[in-house]
Each structure stands twice: as structure tokens, then as C-alpha cells.
């Protein structure tokens, strides 16, 4: 009886020792992989190479599974964080054109306006409305000097007609970061920002995302001044 208990205890100690050694090896391998990414091995290969170890510990050994699962998850790219536009891109402005159908200022016929026009002096600061990564930051026909910011889960904001751009493509920005300055470049009749929110490529009304108490005050303007946007 005593011999059986001692034998069982020795077997458990042997397994624990093996797991500890394996854990150290895995930790060392993880460090090496982090410093030399080109020499890393796919998880599939590591699984096949670990088959002998699994036979020693048993395929259902929970300690081995815990160590392997924790290690195999290291180095994987984290998913893009979703952020929602939730502020005004311009602090003070006059709303010169709403979202939806309107009379096109250039063609004089009814056309869909995919954003809102926010008028102000040339050089008025323009801010990112949510965290994200800058897509294009360049001249785009119709938009003039243009910036688009991708916020994850196919949500994008667009900023057009700027006099000057303050961020470059692929830059990571935070909500409230200065991204450019108001102007009248591209298809525009006066200094303003053409601002859009798009979901999966489709334009939606930006106003609900702005959470602005003074939105109605901004609508008290002279119509026909500082309008624009890309042609349909």
C-alpha cells in the first residue's frame, strides 16, 4: 500500500517537474520569437512538434493545455478597436447645407448631399471626431484637400475642402486631435468643411453623431453661401 502511494506521488512530481521545464522552455521560445520574428514557427508546426511532450503528460493534461494555449495566443494581432464619432469636427460654425437632397450649388438641380457643410473663416481648426487611423490624406477631386479616418467596423469619417492638412496617411489619431484647417478647395463656393459619416461605404446623417446642443443655432444662416461637396 505504502509503495503504491509513494509510486503515485513520484509520478505526480515527475509530471509537475516536466511541466515546469516545458513552461520555462516555452517562455524562452516566446522571448526569442518576439525578438526574431522571421524565425518564428506557425502554431500548427508547434502542435505537431509537441506531440511527444503530449504523450509524456497525456493529451488531456490540463497544466500542459494551459501553458500551450497561453503561449500560442501570444503575438497575435489584436482586433481593431471600434470607436464611434461623437463630437463636432469644428468648434464654431454656421450650418450652410444639411444632409440629404438639396439644390446643387453648381448645377442648380436637385441632388443628394452626403454630408453637412459647416462654414467658418479660412484656417478654422478641424478636429478628428473619434479615435482612428487616417486613410487618405490628399487632394481628391470634388473634396479638394481631403482626409478620411477609419474608426473600425467599417465606420469612416470624411473631411473635405480644407486649406491645409495636418496629418498624413496611416497616422493614428485620437478624438479631438487637430487634423487640418478649413478652406474652400475643390468643388466649393466658400470657406467651409464638408463633413461625412459613412458606414460600410454608405453615407449616413452625421448630425446624430455630433451630440451638439447648439446644432439648431448653427442653422440660422444666409442660404447659398459656403456650399459644396463632391458631385453625384
C-alpha positions as a printed Julia matrix, in Angstrom:
232×3 Matrix{Float64}:
   0.0    0.0     0.0
   2.78   2.37    1.04
   4.77   1.51   -2.07
   1.75   2.3    -4.26
   1.27   5.71   -2.64
   4.98   6.54   -2.98
   4.95   5.47   -6.61
   1.89   7.59   -7.35
   3.49  10.6    -5.6
   6.69  10.18   -7.59
   4.72  10.05  -10.81
   2.9   13.3    -9.98
   6.17  15.03   -9.06
   7.69  13.86  -12.34
   4.76  15.33  -14.31
   4.92  18.64  -12.43
   8.68  18.84  -13.0
   8.24  18.14  -16.7
   5.56  20.84  -16.95
   7.79  23.34  -15.15
  10.69  22.6   -17.51
   8.36  22.83  -20.5
   6.98  26.14  -19.19
  10.47  27.57  -18.96
  11.27  26.38  -22.48
   8.06  27.89  -23.8
   8.78  31.19  -22.04
  12.27  31.24  -23.55
  10.92  30.37  -27.0
   8.32  33.14  -26.73
  11.03  35.7   -25.94
  13.11  34.51  -28.85
  10.14  34.71  -31.2
   9.36  38.26  -30.06
  12.92  39.38  -30.81
  13.35  37.43  -34.05
  10.0   37.37  -35.82
  11.48  35.88  -39.01
  12.45  32.68  -37.21
   9.01  32.09  -35.69
   7.11  28.88  -36.32
   3.39  28.58  -37.04
   1.27  27.24  -34.19
   0.37  24.2   -36.34
   4.02  23.21  -36.58
   4.49  23.67  -32.86
   1.49  21.46  -32.17
   2.97  18.69  -34.27
   6.38  19.12  -32.63
   4.78  18.99  -29.19
   3.19  15.57  -29.77
   5.98  13.74  -27.92
   5.53  16.0   -24.93
   1.8   15.44  -25.01
   2.4   11.7   -24.93
   4.51  12.14  -21.78
   1.96  14.25  -19.97
  -1.16  12.85  -21.57
  -3.22  14.68  -24.21
  -5.77  15.79  -21.63
  -3.23  17.13  -19.14
  -4.72  20.48  -18.0
  -1.39  22.03  -16.99
   0.11  21.43  -20.41
  -3.01  22.71  -22.16
  -3.0   25.89  -20.08
   0.67  26.58  -20.81
   0.35  25.85  -24.52
  -2.86  27.86  -25.02
  -1.44  30.89  -23.2
   1.74  30.77  -25.22
   0.12  30.11  -28.6
  -2.06  33.22  -28.16
   0.96  35.49  -27.84
   1.94  37.62  -30.83
  -1.49  37.52  -32.46
  -2.68  40.86  -33.84
  -5.25  42.48  -31.59
  -8.57  43.33  -33.28
  -9.14  46.93  -34.36
 -10.87  48.85  -31.62
 -14.23  50.27  -32.63
 -14.82  53.95  -31.88
 -17.91  55.98  -32.68
 -17.8   59.61  -33.93
 -19.22  61.61  -31.04
 -18.13  65.23  -31.22
 -18.16  68.25  -33.56
 -15.31  68.45  -36.08
 -15.46  72.28  -35.8
 -15.99  74.23  -32.57
 -17.84  77.24  -34.03
 -19.56  77.14  -37.4
 -22.61  78.04  -39.45
 -24.57  75.18  -40.98
 -24.93  76.11  -44.67
 -26.15  72.8   -46.05
 -27.8   69.81  -44.36
 -27.6   66.1   -45.14
 -29.97  64.8   -47.82
 -31.36  66.19  -51.03
 -30.79  69.84  -51.93
 -30.37  72.11  -54.92
 -26.83  71.57  -56.19
 -24.98  74.93  -56.0
 -23.17  74.28  -59.27
 -25.76  72.51  -61.44
 -28.89  74.12  -60.0
 -30.78  70.83  -59.86
 -31.87  68.52  -57.07
 -29.05  66.25  -55.91
 -28.19  64.24  -52.85
 -25.76  65.81  -50.37
 -23.93  63.04  -48.49
 -22.71  65.19  -45.61
 -23.18  68.56  -43.97
 -21.45  71.86  -44.76
 -20.06  73.73  -41.75
 -18.93  77.25  -42.67
 -16.3   79.39  -40.96
 -13.23  81.51  -41.68
 -10.32  80.1   -43.66
  -7.91  78.47  -41.23
 -10.55  77.41  -38.68
  -9.2   74.29  -36.87
 -10.78  70.93  -37.76
 -10.66  68.03  -35.3
 -11.0   64.24  -35.52
 -14.41  63.21  -34.19
 -13.24  59.8   -32.89
 -10.11  57.69  -32.47
  -8.97  56.02  -35.65
  -6.39  55.59  -38.39
  -6.05  58.05  -41.25
  -6.76  56.53  -44.66
  -6.23  59.06  -47.44
  -4.81  62.5   -46.69
  -4.51  64.16  -50.07
  -6.25  66.08  -52.84
  -9.39  64.29  -54.01
 -11.47  65.63  -56.88
 -14.62  67.36  -55.61
 -13.47  67.21  -51.99
 -10.32  69.3   -52.57
  -7.88  68.81  -49.7
  -9.37  65.74  -48.07
  -8.89  63.44  -45.08
 -10.65  60.19  -44.25
 -10.38  58.45  -40.88
 -11.26  54.8   -40.34
 -12.72  54.03  -36.9
 -13.13  50.24  -37.07
 -16.06  48.02  -38.08
 -16.38  49.88  -41.42
 -17.14  53.24  -39.8
 -15.42  56.16  -41.52
 -15.49  59.97  -41.31
 -14.6   62.27  -44.21
 -13.41  65.88  -44.16
 -13.29  67.98  -47.33
 -12.35  71.42  -48.78
  -9.6   72.05  -46.24
  -6.99  74.76  -46.81
  -4.26  72.65  -45.19
  -3.87  69.07  -43.96
  -2.24  68.4   -40.6
  -1.97  64.59  -40.58
  -0.6   62.03  -43.01
  -1.98  58.73  -44.26
  -1.69  55.8   -41.81
  -1.31  58.12  -38.81
  -3.17  57.1   -35.64
  -5.34  59.9   -34.26
  -7.38  60.46  -31.12
 -10.74  62.16  -30.8
 -10.1   65.9   -30.67
  -6.74  65.8   -32.48
  -6.15  68.67  -34.91
  -6.24  67.16  -38.42
  -6.45  70.23  -40.66
  -7.76  73.72  -41.31
 -10.9   74.98  -43.02
 -10.74  76.31  -46.57
 -12.51  76.35  -49.92
 -10.55  73.87  -52.05
 -12.16  71.58  -54.6
 -15.81  71.91  -55.54
 -16.73  74.71  -53.15
 -18.37  78.16  -53.19
 -16.81  79.45  -49.94
 -14.8   78.56  -46.86
 -16.39  75.58  -45.09
 -15.91  71.96  -44.01
 -17.8   69.23  -45.83
 -18.18  66.51  -43.17
 -19.44  62.95  -43.74
 -20.0   59.81  -41.68
 -20.06  56.54  -43.61
 -20.94  53.01  -42.5
 -19.85  50.18  -44.81
 -19.32  52.8   -47.53
 -22.82  54.27  -47.28
 -23.26  57.88  -46.18
 -25.47  58.45  -43.13
 -26.66  61.64  -41.46
 -23.71  62.95  -39.36
 -25.87  65.08  -37.06
 -26.9   62.34  -34.56
 -23.21  61.54  -34.03
 -22.28  65.1   -33.12
 -24.22  65.28  -29.83
 -24.24  69.05  -30.06
 -26.69  71.23  -28.12
 -26.06  74.23  -30.35
 -26.81  72.49  -33.64
 -30.11  74.37  -34.14
 -28.4   77.71  -33.56
 -25.92  76.95  -36.33
 -28.77  76.69  -38.86
 -29.62  80.42  -38.59
 -27.54  81.46  -41.62
 -27.9   83.05  -45.01
 -28.62  80.24  -47.52
 -26.47  79.76  -50.6
 -23.17  80.77  -49.0
 -20.25  78.36  -48.45
 -21.69  75.24  -50.05
 -20.02  72.37  -51.86
 -19.2   68.7   -51.88
 -18.35  66.07  -54.48
 -20.68  65.7   -57.45
 -23.06  62.73  -57.57
